[in-house]
PDB file of C-alpha atoms in Angstrom:
ATOM      1  CA  MET A   1       0.058   0.201   0.030  1.00 53.00           C
ATOM      2  CA  LYS A   2       1.753   3.263  -0.686  1.00 62.00           C
ATOM      3  CA  LEU A   3       1.561   6.329   1.155  1.00 68.00           C
ATOM      4  CA  THR A   4      -0.321   8.759  -0.168  1.00 77.00           C
ATOM      5  CA  PRO A   5      -0.317  12.727   1.267  1.00 81.00           C
ATOM      6  CA  GLU A   6      -3.699  12.272   1.508  1.00 85.00           C
ATOM      7  CA  LEU A   7      -3.733   9.237   3.627  1.00 82.00           C
ATOM      8  CA  ILE A   8      -0.641  10.571   5.741  1.00 86.00           C
ATOM      9  CA  LYS A   9      -3.252  13.771   6.461  1.00 89.00           C
ATOM     10  CA  ASN A  10      -5.819  11.529   6.798  1.00 88.00           C
ATOM     11  CA  THR A  11      -3.607   9.479   9.876  1.00 89.00           C
ATOM     12  CA  ILE A  12      -2.527  11.903  11.634  1.00 91.00           C
ATOM     13  CA  SER A  13      -6.413  14.524  11.813  1.00 90.00           C
ATOM     14  CA  SER A  14      -7.827  10.753  13.120  1.00 89.00           C
ATOM     15  CA  VAL A  15      -4.686  10.947  16.085  1.00 90.00           C
ATOM     16  CA  ALA A  16      -3.805  14.032  16.623  1.00 91.00           C
ATOM     17  CA  GLY A  17      -6.426  16.644  15.120  1.00 91.00           C
ATOM     18  CA  GLU A  18      -6.863  18.455  12.131  1.00 92.00           C
ATOM     19  CA  ASP A  19      -4.813  21.794  13.168  1.00 92.00           C
ATOM     20  CA  VAL A  20      -1.682  19.960  13.642  1.00 92.00           C
ATOM     21  CA  LEU A  21      -1.163  19.742  10.127  1.00 93.00           C
ATOM     22  CA  PRO A  22       0.352  23.021   9.502  1.00 93.00           C
ATOM     23  CA  ILE A  23       2.720  22.509  11.895  1.00 93.00           C
ATOM     24  CA  VAL A  24       3.458  19.218  10.956  1.00 93.00           C
ATOM     25  CA  GLU A  25       4.203  20.989   6.830  1.00 92.00           C
ATOM     26  CA  LYS A  26       6.661  23.125   8.427  1.00 92.00           C
ATOM     27  CA  LEU A  27       8.498  19.947  10.067  1.00 92.00           C
ATOM     28  CA  LYS A  28       8.534  17.920   7.364  1.00 89.00           C
ATOM     29  CA  GLY A  29      12.290  17.347   5.500  1.00 87.00           C
ATOM     30  CA  ARG A  30      13.434  19.828   9.023  1.00 89.00           C
ATOM     31  CA  GLN A  31      15.299  19.104  12.294  1.00 90.00           C
ATOM     32  CA  ASN A  32      15.291  20.466  15.484  1.00 92.00           C
ATOM     33  CA  VAL A  33      12.775  23.664  14.717  1.00 93.00           C
ATOM     34  CA  SER A  34      11.800  25.852  18.037  1.00 93.00           C
ATOM     35  CA  GLU A  35       8.472  25.514  18.810  1.00 92.00           C
ATOM     36  CA  PHE A  36       8.945  30.164  19.059  1.00 93.00           C
ATOM     37  CA  LYS A  37      10.478  29.720  15.221  1.00 93.00           C
ATOM     38  CA  LEU A  38       7.792  27.180  14.561  1.00 93.00           C
ATOM     39  CA  ALA A  39       5.141  29.715  16.334  1.00 93.00           C
ATOM     40  CA  ALA A  40       6.223  32.512  14.269  1.00 93.00           C
ATOM     41  CA  GLU A  41       5.756  30.407  11.361  1.00 93.00           C
ATOM     42  CA  ILE A  42       2.334  29.714  11.376  1.00 92.00           C
ATOM     43  CA  ARG A  43       1.541  32.734  13.228  1.00 92.00           C
ATOM     44  CA  HIS A  44      -0.095  31.194  16.193  1.00 92.00           C
ATOM     45  CA  GLU A  45      -0.024  31.250  19.764  1.00 93.00           C
ATOM     46  CA  ILE A  46       3.123  30.274  21.764  1.00 92.00           C
ATOM     47  CA  ASN A  47       0.468  28.327  23.446  1.00 93.00           C
ATOM     48  CA  ALA A  48      -1.532  26.882  20.969  1.00 94.00           C
ATOM     49  CA  VAL A  49       1.111  25.780  19.296  1.00 93.00           C
ATOM     50  CA  ARG A  50       2.802  23.792  22.530  1.00 94.00           C
ATOM     51  CA  ASN A  51      -0.950  22.583  22.714  1.00 94.00           C
ATOM     52  CA  MET A  52      -0.581  20.789  19.043  1.00 94.00           C
ATOM     53  CA  LEU A  53       2.926  19.460  18.813  1.00 94.00           C
ATOM     54  CA  TYR A  54       2.053  17.470  22.665  1.00 95.00           C
ATOM     55  CA  ARG A  55      -0.941  15.854  20.810  1.00 94.00           C
ATOM     56  CA  LEU A  56       1.434  14.914  18.525  1.00 94.00           C
ATOM     57  CA  TYR A  57       4.034  13.606  21.365  1.00 94.00           C
ATOM     58  CA  HIS A  58       1.838  11.687  22.401  1.00 93.00           C
ATOM     59  CA  ALA A  59       0.807   9.872  19.468  1.00 91.00           C
ATOM     60  CA  ASN A  60       4.982   9.999  18.573  1.00 91.00           C
ATOM     61  CA  LEU A  61       4.834  11.205  15.592  1.00 92.00           C
ATOM     62  CA  VAL A  62       7.294  13.940  17.053  1.00 93.00           C
ATOM     63  CA  THR A  63      10.371  13.949  19.352  1.00 93.00           C
ATOM     64  CA  PHE A  64      12.058  16.767  20.910  1.00 93.00           C
ATOM     65  CA  THR A  65      15.460  18.144  22.464  1.00 92.00           C
ATOM     66  CA  ARG A  66      15.426  20.602  24.528  1.00 91.00           C
ATOM     67  CA  LYS A  67      18.275  23.449  26.013  1.00 90.00           C
ATOM     68  CA  LYS A  68      18.581  26.212  28.733  1.00 86.00           C
ATOM     69  CA  ASP A  69      18.864  29.531  27.495  1.00 82.00           C
ATOM     70  CA  LYS A  70      21.545  30.764  29.389  1.00 82.00           C
ATOM     71  CA  GLN A  71      20.528  34.175  29.398  1.00 83.00           C
ATOM     72  CA  LYS A  72      16.398  33.405  29.959  1.00 80.00           C
ATOM     73  CA  GLY A  73      17.093  30.119  32.306  1.00 82.00           C
ATOM     74  CA  TRP A  74      13.914  28.359  30.512  1.00 85.00           C
ATOM     75  CA  TYR A  75      14.484  25.739  28.942  1.00 88.00           C
ATOM     76  CA  ILE A  76      13.499  25.496  24.554  1.00 89.00           C
ATOM     77  CA  TYR A  77      12.027  22.789  22.568  1.00 92.00           C
ATOM     78  CA  TYR A  78      13.379  21.770  19.334  1.00 94.00           C
ATOM     79  CA  TRP A  79      11.326  19.049  17.159  1.00 95.00           C
ATOM     80  CA  THR A  80      12.034  17.309  15.093  1.00 94.00           C
ATOM     81  CA  PHE A  81       8.830  14.786  12.276  1.00 92.00           C
ATOM     82  CA  ASN A  82       8.818  11.151  13.319  1.00 90.00           C
ATOM     83  CA  PRO A  83       7.198   9.663  10.027  1.00 87.00           C
ATOM     84  CA  LYS A  84       7.516   6.778  10.462  1.00 83.00           C
ATOM     85  CA  MET A  85       5.076   5.831  13.262  1.00 87.00           C
ATOM     86  CA  ILE A  86       2.532   7.137  10.402  1.00 86.00           C
ATOM     87  CA  ALA A  87       2.808   4.098   9.227  1.00 82.00           C
ATOM     88  CA  THR A  88       1.788   2.079  12.675  1.00 84.00           C
ATOM     89  CA  HIS A  89      -1.116   4.374  13.130  1.00 87.00           C
ATOM     90  CA  ILE A  90      -2.268   3.740   9.701  1.00 84.00           C
ATOM     91  CA  GLU A  91      -2.504  -0.099  10.907  1.00 81.00           C
ATOM     92  CA  ARG A  92      -4.059   0.274  14.066  1.00 86.00           C
ATOM     93  CA  LEU A  93      -6.945   2.560  12.857  1.00 86.00           C
ATOM     94  CA  GLY A  94      -7.371  -0.334  10.040  1.00 84.00           C
ATOM     95  CA  LYS A  95      -7.986  -2.377  13.033  1.00 86.00           C
ATOM     96  CA  GLN A  96     -10.585  -0.513  14.513  1.00 88.00           C
ATOM     97  CA  ARG A  97     -12.688   0.086  11.242  1.00 88.00           C
ATOM     98  CA  LEU A  98     -12.335  -3.528  10.452  1.00 88.00           C
ATOM     99  CA  GLU A  99     -13.826  -4.788  13.860  1.00 90.00           C
ATOM    100  CA  ASN A 100     -16.129  -2.020  13.723  1.00 91.00           C
ATOM    101  CA  LEU A 101     -17.321  -2.796  10.015  1.00 91.00           C
ATOM    102  CA  ARG A 102     -17.874  -6.309  11.374  1.00 91.00           C
ATOM    103  CA  ASN A 103     -20.013  -5.943  14.255  1.00 92.00           C
ATOM    104  CA  ARG A 104     -21.959  -3.560  12.199  1.00 91.00           C
ATOM    105  CA  LEU A 105     -22.670  -6.760   9.336  1.00 92.00           C
ATOM    106  CA  ALA A 106     -23.011  -8.912  12.224  1.00 92.00           C
ATOM    107  CA  ARG A 107     -26.484  -6.255  13.224  1.00 91.00           C
ATOM    108  CA  GLU A 108     -27.235  -5.944   9.671  1.00 90.00           C
ATOM    109  CA  MET A 109     -27.281  -9.826   9.530  1.00 91.00           C
ATOM    110  CA  GLY A 110     -28.974 -10.510  12.443  1.00 90.00           C
ATOM    111  CA  LYS A 111     -31.703  -8.599  12.691  1.00 91.00           C
ATOM    112  CA  GLU A 112     -34.891  -6.855  10.587  1.00 92.00           C
ATOM    113  CA  PHE A 113     -34.915  -3.107  10.055  1.00 93.00           C
ATOM    114  CA  TYR A 114     -38.135  -0.526   8.823  1.00 93.00           C
ATOM    115  CA  THR A 115     -38.041   2.808   6.882  1.00 93.00           C
ATOM    116  CA  CYS A 116     -39.997   5.388   6.314  1.00 93.00           C
ATOM    117  CA  PRO A 117     -40.351   6.024   3.053  1.00 91.00           C
ATOM    118  CA  ASP A 118     -39.746   9.701   3.162  1.00 90.00           C
ATOM    119  CA  GLY A 119     -36.362   9.196   4.439  1.00 88.00           C
ATOM    120  CA  CYS A 120     -36.900  10.204   7.427  1.00 90.00           C
ATOM    121  CA  MET A 121     -35.767   7.174  10.405  1.00 91.00           C
ATOM    122  CA  ARG A 122     -34.746   3.298   9.803  1.00 92.00           C
ATOM    123  CA  LEU A 123     -35.443   0.986  13.110  1.00 93.00           C
ATOM    124  CA  GLU A 124     -34.865  -1.788  14.276  1.00 92.00           C
ATOM    125  CA  PHE A 125     -38.187  -4.418  14.091  1.00 92.00           C
ATOM    126  CA  VAL A 126     -38.512  -4.342  18.039  1.00 91.00           C
ATOM    127  CA  LYS A 127     -38.467  -0.597  17.651  1.00 92.00           C
ATOM    128  CA  ALA A 128     -40.736  -0.275  14.704  1.00 91.00           C
ATOM    129  CA  MET A 129     -43.108  -2.424  16.875  1.00 92.00           C
ATOM    130  CA  ASP A 130     -43.282  -0.484  19.639  1.00 92.00           C
ATOM    131  CA  PHE A 131     -44.112   2.344  17.398  1.00 91.00           C
ATOM    132  CA  GLU A 132     -46.818   0.564  15.640  1.00 90.00           C
ATOM    133  CA  PHE A 133     -44.521   0.590  12.425  1.00 91.00           C
ATOM    134  CA  LYS A 134     -45.439   4.463  12.540  1.00 92.00           C
ATOM    135  CA  CYS A 135     -42.303   6.756  11.868  1.00 92.00           C
ATOM    136  CA  PRO A 136     -41.892   8.897  14.793  1.00 91.00           C
ATOM    137  CA  GLU A 137     -40.901  12.249  12.699  1.00 91.00           C
ATOM    138  CA  CYS A 138     -44.029  12.137  10.124  1.00 91.00           C
ATOM    139  CA  GLY A 139     -46.339   9.434  11.019  1.00 90.00           C
ATOM    140  CA  ARG A 140     -45.838   7.465   7.378  1.00 92.00           C
ATOM    141  CA  ILE A 141     -46.440   3.246   7.882  1.00 93.00           C
ATOM    142  CA  MET A 142     -43.229   2.349   7.323  1.00 93.00           C
ATOM    143  CA  GLY A 143     -41.532  -0.830   5.541  1.00 93.00           C
ATOM    144  CA  HIS A 144     -39.186  -3.737   5.900  1.00 92.00           C
ATOM    145  CA  GLU A 145     -36.034  -2.923   4.058  1.00 91.00           C
ATOM    146  CA  ASP A 146     -33.990  -5.535   2.062  1.00 90.00           C
ATOM    147  CA  ASN A 147     -31.065  -4.854   3.117  1.00 89.00           C
ATOM    148  CA  SER A 148     -29.150  -7.815   1.099  1.00 91.00           C
ATOM    149  CA  ALA A 149     -26.884  -4.781  -0.445  1.00 91.00           C
ATOM    150  CA  MET A 150     -26.146  -3.420   2.338  1.00 91.00           C
ATOM    151  CA  ILE A 151     -24.967  -6.853   3.819  1.00 92.00           C
ATOM    152  CA  ASP A 152     -22.384  -7.295   0.423  1.00 92.00           C
ATOM    153  CA  LYS A 153     -21.286  -3.396   0.364  1.00 92.00           C
ATOM    154  CA  ILE A 154     -20.185  -4.412   4.273  1.00 91.00           C
ATOM    155  CA  SER A 155     -18.701  -7.227   2.989  1.00 91.00           C
ATOM    156  CA  LYS A 156     -16.410  -6.192   0.713  1.00 91.00           C
ATOM    157  CA  GLU A 157     -15.227  -3.091   2.234  1.00 89.00           C
ATOM    158  CA  ILE A 158     -14.111  -5.841   4.777  1.00 89.00           C
ATOM    159  CA  ASP A 159     -12.543  -7.862   2.406  1.00 88.00           C
ATOM    160  CA  ASP A 160     -10.453  -4.108   0.891  1.00 85.00           C
ATOM    161  CA  LEU A 161      -9.891  -3.466   4.039  1.00 82.00           C
ATOM    162  CA  GLU A 162      -8.076  -7.176   5.206  1.00 83.00           C
ATOM    163  CA  LYS A 163      -5.779  -7.179   1.987  1.00 81.00           C
ATOM    164  CA  THR A 164      -5.121  -3.159   3.319  1.00 76.00           C
ATOM    165  CA  ASN A 165      -4.173  -4.277   6.658  1.00 72.00           C
ATOM    166  CA  ASP A 166      -2.024  -6.783   5.276  1.00 71.00           C
ATOM    167  CA  LYS A 167       0.302  -4.558   2.670  1.00 71.00           C
ATOM    168  CA  MET A 168       0.207  -2.094   5.548  1.00 66.00           C
ATOM    169  CA  VAL A 169       1.618  -4.985   7.920  1.00 64.00           C
ATOM    170  CA  ALA A 170       4.078  -6.657   5.241  1.00 64.00           C
ATOM    171  CA  ARG A 171       5.357  -2.676   4.690  1.00 63.00           C
ATOM    172  CA  LEU A 172       5.329  -1.581   8.759  1.00 59.00           C
ATOM    173  CA  ILE A 173       7.889  -4.729   9.640  1.00 61.00           C
ATOM    174  CA  GLY A 174      10.064  -3.593   6.726  1.00 64.00           C
ATOM    175  CA  LEU A 175      10.054  -0.300   7.863  1.00 56.00           C
ATOM    176  CA  GLN A 176      10.728  -1.564  11.450  1.00 56.00           C
ATOM    177  CA  LYS A 177      13.127  -3.802  10.740  1.00 61.00           C
ATOM    178  CA  GLU A 178      14.943  -0.525   8.360  1.00 62.00           C
ATOM    179  CA  ALA A 179      14.818   1.317  12.031  1.00 53.00           C
ATOM    180  CA  MET A 180      16.167  -1.209  13.803  1.00 56.00           C
ATOM    181  CA  LYS A 181      19.364  -0.970  11.613  1.00 62.00           C
ATOM    182  CA  GLU A 182      19.601   2.467  12.121  1.00 57.00           C
ATOM    183  CA  TYR A 183      18.656   1.677  15.625  1.00 50.00           C
ATOM    184  CA  ALA A 184      20.987  -1.020  16.955  1.00 54.00           C
ATOM    185  CA  PRO A 185      24.284   1.865  17.151  1.00 62.00           C
ATOM    186  CA  LYS A 186      22.753   4.499  18.622  1.00 58.00           C
ATOM    187  CA  ARG A 187      21.098   1.848  21.183  1.00 59.00           C
ATOM    188  CA  ASP A 188      24.520   0.709  22.058  1.00 64.00           C
ATOM    189  CA  GLU A 189      25.532   3.792  22.586  1.00 69.00           C
ATOM    190  CA  LEU A 190      22.506   4.546  24.471  1.00 67.00           C
ATOM    191  CA  LEU A 191      23.324   1.587  26.807  1.00 73.00           C
ATOM    192  CA  ILE A 192      26.683   2.210  26.825  1.00 78.00           C
ATOM    193  CA  GLN A 193      25.582   6.609  28.089  1.00 75.00           C
ATOM    194  CA  LYS A 194      23.282   4.811  30.619  1.00 75.00           C
ATOM    195  CA  MET A 195      25.176   2.591  32.257  1.00 80.00           C
ATOM    196  CA  LYS A 196      27.817   5.158  32.784  1.00 79.00           C
ATOM    197  CA  LEU A 197      25.471   7.793  33.800  1.00 80.00           C
ATOM    198  CA  GLN A 198      23.933   5.326  36.467  1.00 80.00           C
ATOM    199  CA  LYS A 199      27.626   4.477  37.427  1.00 81.00           C
ATOM    200  CA  GLU A 200      27.583   8.557  38.377  1.00 81.00           C
ATOM    201  CA  SER A 201      24.997   8.513  40.472  1.00 80.00           C
ATOM    202  CA  GLU A 202      25.630   5.495  42.071  1.00 84.00           C
ATOM    203  CA  GLN A 203      28.861   7.451  43.264  1.00 83.00           C
ATOM    204  CA  ARG A 204      27.030  10.611  43.984  1.00 82.00           C
ATOM    205  CA  LYS A 205      24.881   8.706  46.347  1.00 83.00           C
ATOM    206  CA  ALA A 206      27.553   7.355  47.640  1.00 84.00           C
ATOM    207  CA  GLU A 207      29.634  10.136  48.391  1.00 84.00           C
ATOM    208  CA  LEU A 208      26.402  12.201  49.517  1.00 84.00           C
ATOM    209  CA  LYS A 209      26.017   9.737  52.526  1.00 84.00           C
ATOM    210  CA  LYS A 210      29.521   9.608  53.438  1.00 83.00           C
ATOM    211  CA  SER A 211      29.083  13.438  53.560  1.00 81.00           C
ATOM    212  CA  ILE A 212      25.961  12.794  55.787  1.00 86.00           C
ATOM    213  CA  ASP A 213      27.201  10.632  57.843  1.00 84.00           C
ATOM    214  CA  ALA A 214      30.298  12.200  58.721  1.00 84.00           C
ATOM    215  CA  GLU A 215      28.153  15.256  59.570  1.00 83.00           C
ATOM    216  CA  LYS A 216      25.588  12.834  61.995  1.00 84.00           C
ATOM    217  CA  ARG A 217      28.881  11.917  63.658  1.00 85.00           C
ATOM    218  CA  ALA A 218      30.187  15.521  64.537  1.00 85.00           C
ATOM    219  CA  GLU A 219      26.892  16.552  65.371  1.00 84.00           C
ATOM    220  CA  ALA A 220      26.494  13.201  67.887  1.00 84.00           C
ATOM    221  CA  LYS A 221      30.161  14.030  69.229  1.00 83.00           C
ATOM    222  CA  LYS A 222      28.879  17.807  69.045  1.00 82.00           C
ATOM    223  CA  LEU A 223      26.327  16.338  71.224  1.00 83.00           C
ATOM    224  CA  ALA A 224      27.758  14.117  73.981  1.00 83.00           C
ATOM    225  CA  LYS A 225      29.921  16.894  75.098  1.00 81.00           C
ATOM    226  CA  LYS A 226      27.735  19.875  75.478  1.00 80.00           C
ATOM    227  CA  LYS A 227      26.032  16.528  77.632  1.00 78.00           C
ATOM    228  CA  SER A 228      29.376  15.656  79.235  1.00 78.00           C
ATOM    229  CA  VAL A 229      29.637  19.527  80.374  1.00 78.00           C
ATOM    230  CA  VAL A 230      26.155  20.298  81.221  1.00 78.00           C
ATOM    231  CA  LYS A 231      26.422  16.638  83.349  1.00 75.00           C
ATOM    232  CA  ASN A 232      29.543  17.957  84.951  1.00 77.00           C
ATOM    233  CA  LYS A 233      28.386  21.021  85.845  1.00 76.00           C
ATOM    234  CA  ALA A 234      25.363  19.347  87.025  1.00 75.00           C
ATOM    235  CA  VAL A 235      27.978  17.755  89.457  1.00 75.00           C
ATOM    236  CA  ALA A 236      29.803  20.072  90.800  1.00 75.00           C
ATOM    237  CA  LYS A 237      26.176  22.434  91.842  1.00 74.00           C
ATOM    238  CA  LYS A 238      25.422  19.713  93.824  1.00 74.00           C
ATOM    239  CA  THR A 239      29.536  19.162  95.327  1.00 78.00           C
ATOM    240  CA  VAL A 240      28.778  22.939  96.486  1.00 74.00           C
ATOM    241  CA  LYS A 241      25.795  22.260  97.384  1.00 73.00           C
ATOM    242  CA  LYS A 242      26.610  19.362  99.956  1.00 73.00           C
ATOM    243  CA  ALA A 243      29.750  21.681 101.536  1.00 72.00           C
ATOM    244  CA  GLU A 244      27.104  24.085 101.665  1.00 72.00           C
ATOM    245  CA  LYS A 245      24.777  21.774 103.455  1.00 72.00           C
ATOM    246  CA  ALA A 246      27.656  20.395 105.321  1.00 70.00           C
ATOM    247  CA  GLN A 247      28.934  23.584 106.909  1.00 71.00           C
ATOM    248  CA  THR A 248      24.917  24.905 107.585  1.00 69.00           C
ATOM    249  CA  LYS A 249      24.890  21.438 109.563  1.00 59.00           C
ATOM    250  CA  LYS A 250      28.292  22.029 111.842  1.00 52.00           C
ATOM    251  CA  LYS A 251      27.418  24.997 113.104  1.00 51.00           C
ATOM    252  CA  PRO A 252      25.316  24.402 115.667  1.00 53.00           C
ATOM    253  CA  MET A 253      26.795  20.937 116.734  1.00 50.00           C
ATOM    254  CA  GLN A 254      29.489  23.386 117.940  1.00 49.00           C
ATOM    255  CA  LYS A 255      27.568  25.948 119.681  1.00 48.00           C
ATOM    256  CA  SER A 256      26.001  22.676 121.352  1.00 48.00           C
ATOM    257  CA  VAL A 257      29.215  21.197 121.914  1.00 45.00           C
ATOM    258  CA  LYS A 258      30.254  25.178 123.610  1.00 47.00           C
ATOM    259  CA  LYS A 259      26.691  24.303 125.681  1.00 47.00           C
ATOM    260  CA  THR A 260      27.536  20.611 127.361  1.00 46.00           C
ATOM    261  CA  SER A 261      31.235  21.890 127.624  1.00 45.00           C
ATOM    262  CA  LYS A 262      29.635  24.880 130.397  1.00 45.00           C
ATOM    263  CA  LYS A 263      27.094  22.363 131.725  1.00 47.00           C
ATOM    264  CA  MET A 264      30.727  19.810 132.327  1.00 50.00           C
ATOM    265  CA  ALA A 265      32.691  22.780 133.609  1.00 48.00           C
ATOM    266  CA  LYS A 266      29.154  23.329 136.307  1.00 53.00           C
ATOM    267  CA  PRO A 267      30.183  22.516 139.763  1.00 53.00           C
ATOM    268  CA  SER A 268      27.560  19.557 141.141  1.00 58.00           C
ATOM    269  CA  LYS A 269      25.031  20.769 144.090  1.00 58.00           C
ATOM    270  CA  ALA A 270      26.580  18.223 146.144  1.00 61.00           C
ATOM    271  CA  LYS A 271      30.365  19.274 145.517  1.00 60.00           C
ATOM    272  CA  SER A 272      29.440  23.309 145.968  1.00 64.00           C
ATOM    273  CA  ARG A 273      28.164  22.582 149.817  1.00 68.00           C
ATOM    274  CA  SER A 274      31.113  21.246 150.225  1.00 73.00           C
ATOM    275  CA  VAL A 275      32.458  24.064 149.240  1.00 70.00           C
ATOM    276  CA  THR A 276      30.495  26.392 151.059  1.00 76.00           C
ATOM    277  CA  SER A 277      31.225  24.385 154.610  1.00 78.00           C
ATOM    278  CA  ARG A 278      34.863  24.844 153.738  1.00 76.00           C
ATOM    279  CA  ILE A 279      34.521  28.598 153.402  1.00 78.00           C
ATOM    280  CA  ASN A 280      32.168  28.853 156.749  1.00 78.00           C
ATOM    281  CA  LYS A 281      35.009  26.607 158.794  1.00 77.00           C
ATOM    282  CA  LEU A 282      37.432  29.173 157.299  1.00 78.00           C
ATOM    283  CA  LEU A 283      35.917  32.221 157.917  1.00 78.00           C
ATOM    284  CA  SER A 284      35.062  31.310 161.645  1.00 79.00           C
ATOM    285  CA  LYS A 285      38.628  30.444 162.629  1.00 76.00           C
ATOM    286  CA  VAL A 286      39.423  33.655 161.439  1.00 73.00           C
ATOM    287  CA  LYS A 287      36.951  35.251 163.685  1.00 73.00           C
ATOM    288  CA  SER A 288      38.121  33.230 166.954  1.00 76.00           C
ATOM    289  CA  LYS A 289      41.338  33.896 165.936  1.00 72.00           C
ATOM    290  CA  ARG A 290      40.286  37.762 166.595  1.00 71.00           C
ATOM    291  CA  ALA A 291      38.598  37.047 169.271  1.00 72.00           C
ATOM    292  CA  LYS A 292      41.835  35.718 171.413  1.00 67.00           C
ATOM    293  CA  LYS A 293      43.919  39.097 170.188  1.00 59.00           C
TER     294      LYS A 293
END
């Protein structure tokens, strides 16, 4: 099957919308076209152009690369048309259409239909019976339709589409083989690059982990040091308080000792009586001596 321009346009319109066709025309035969340049060329706002490009991207009909603008700081996207995906979409749409035709053929072959003479409506037997075989639009009596011609037409469309799909599948297989030949060296290069990036990311993760662990250890040491300082201060305060308490307790003990010593120094009552009696005897002797003189 030949991919005609009309078939390509219809396929792109079906998968991404008819409004994307001007962008596709501008991208044909070019690579890495700036989205701002595309917006200027088709005279559309940048947001509308981006919406069209995103629809084409979701359909795998375009690819992009991005570069950071050093002056402005934002990313600019550069787009390239991918025509090899058109055959894939044609095959997919053909399969969908083929399935719809087969369902329609089964419906035409399995049911009876009644039509209005004026062509207002076409109803199945059950619905026509609900309306008493009268047209709901104009009220005329509906007649039985011979749909054999419709069945033949649908069957022919199915046969043609199956042949077209077979050719498209063969063409698609050829395109895929060509793409694989072109992609094989790029794939190896991408795999090597991916492995390098993965290795670098693992190294960065290991270095980051080491730095985080070192920071955690340093913080733990600082915290332990602070705790020890606080603990030592608390112990010192406790010892000072204990010493002060001990001193305050010793003072009343000294007073009590003095009191007890004073009490110990005081003579008992018996001793005091003997002393007074001796004094009295001495006084009496002195008086008697004076009297004799």
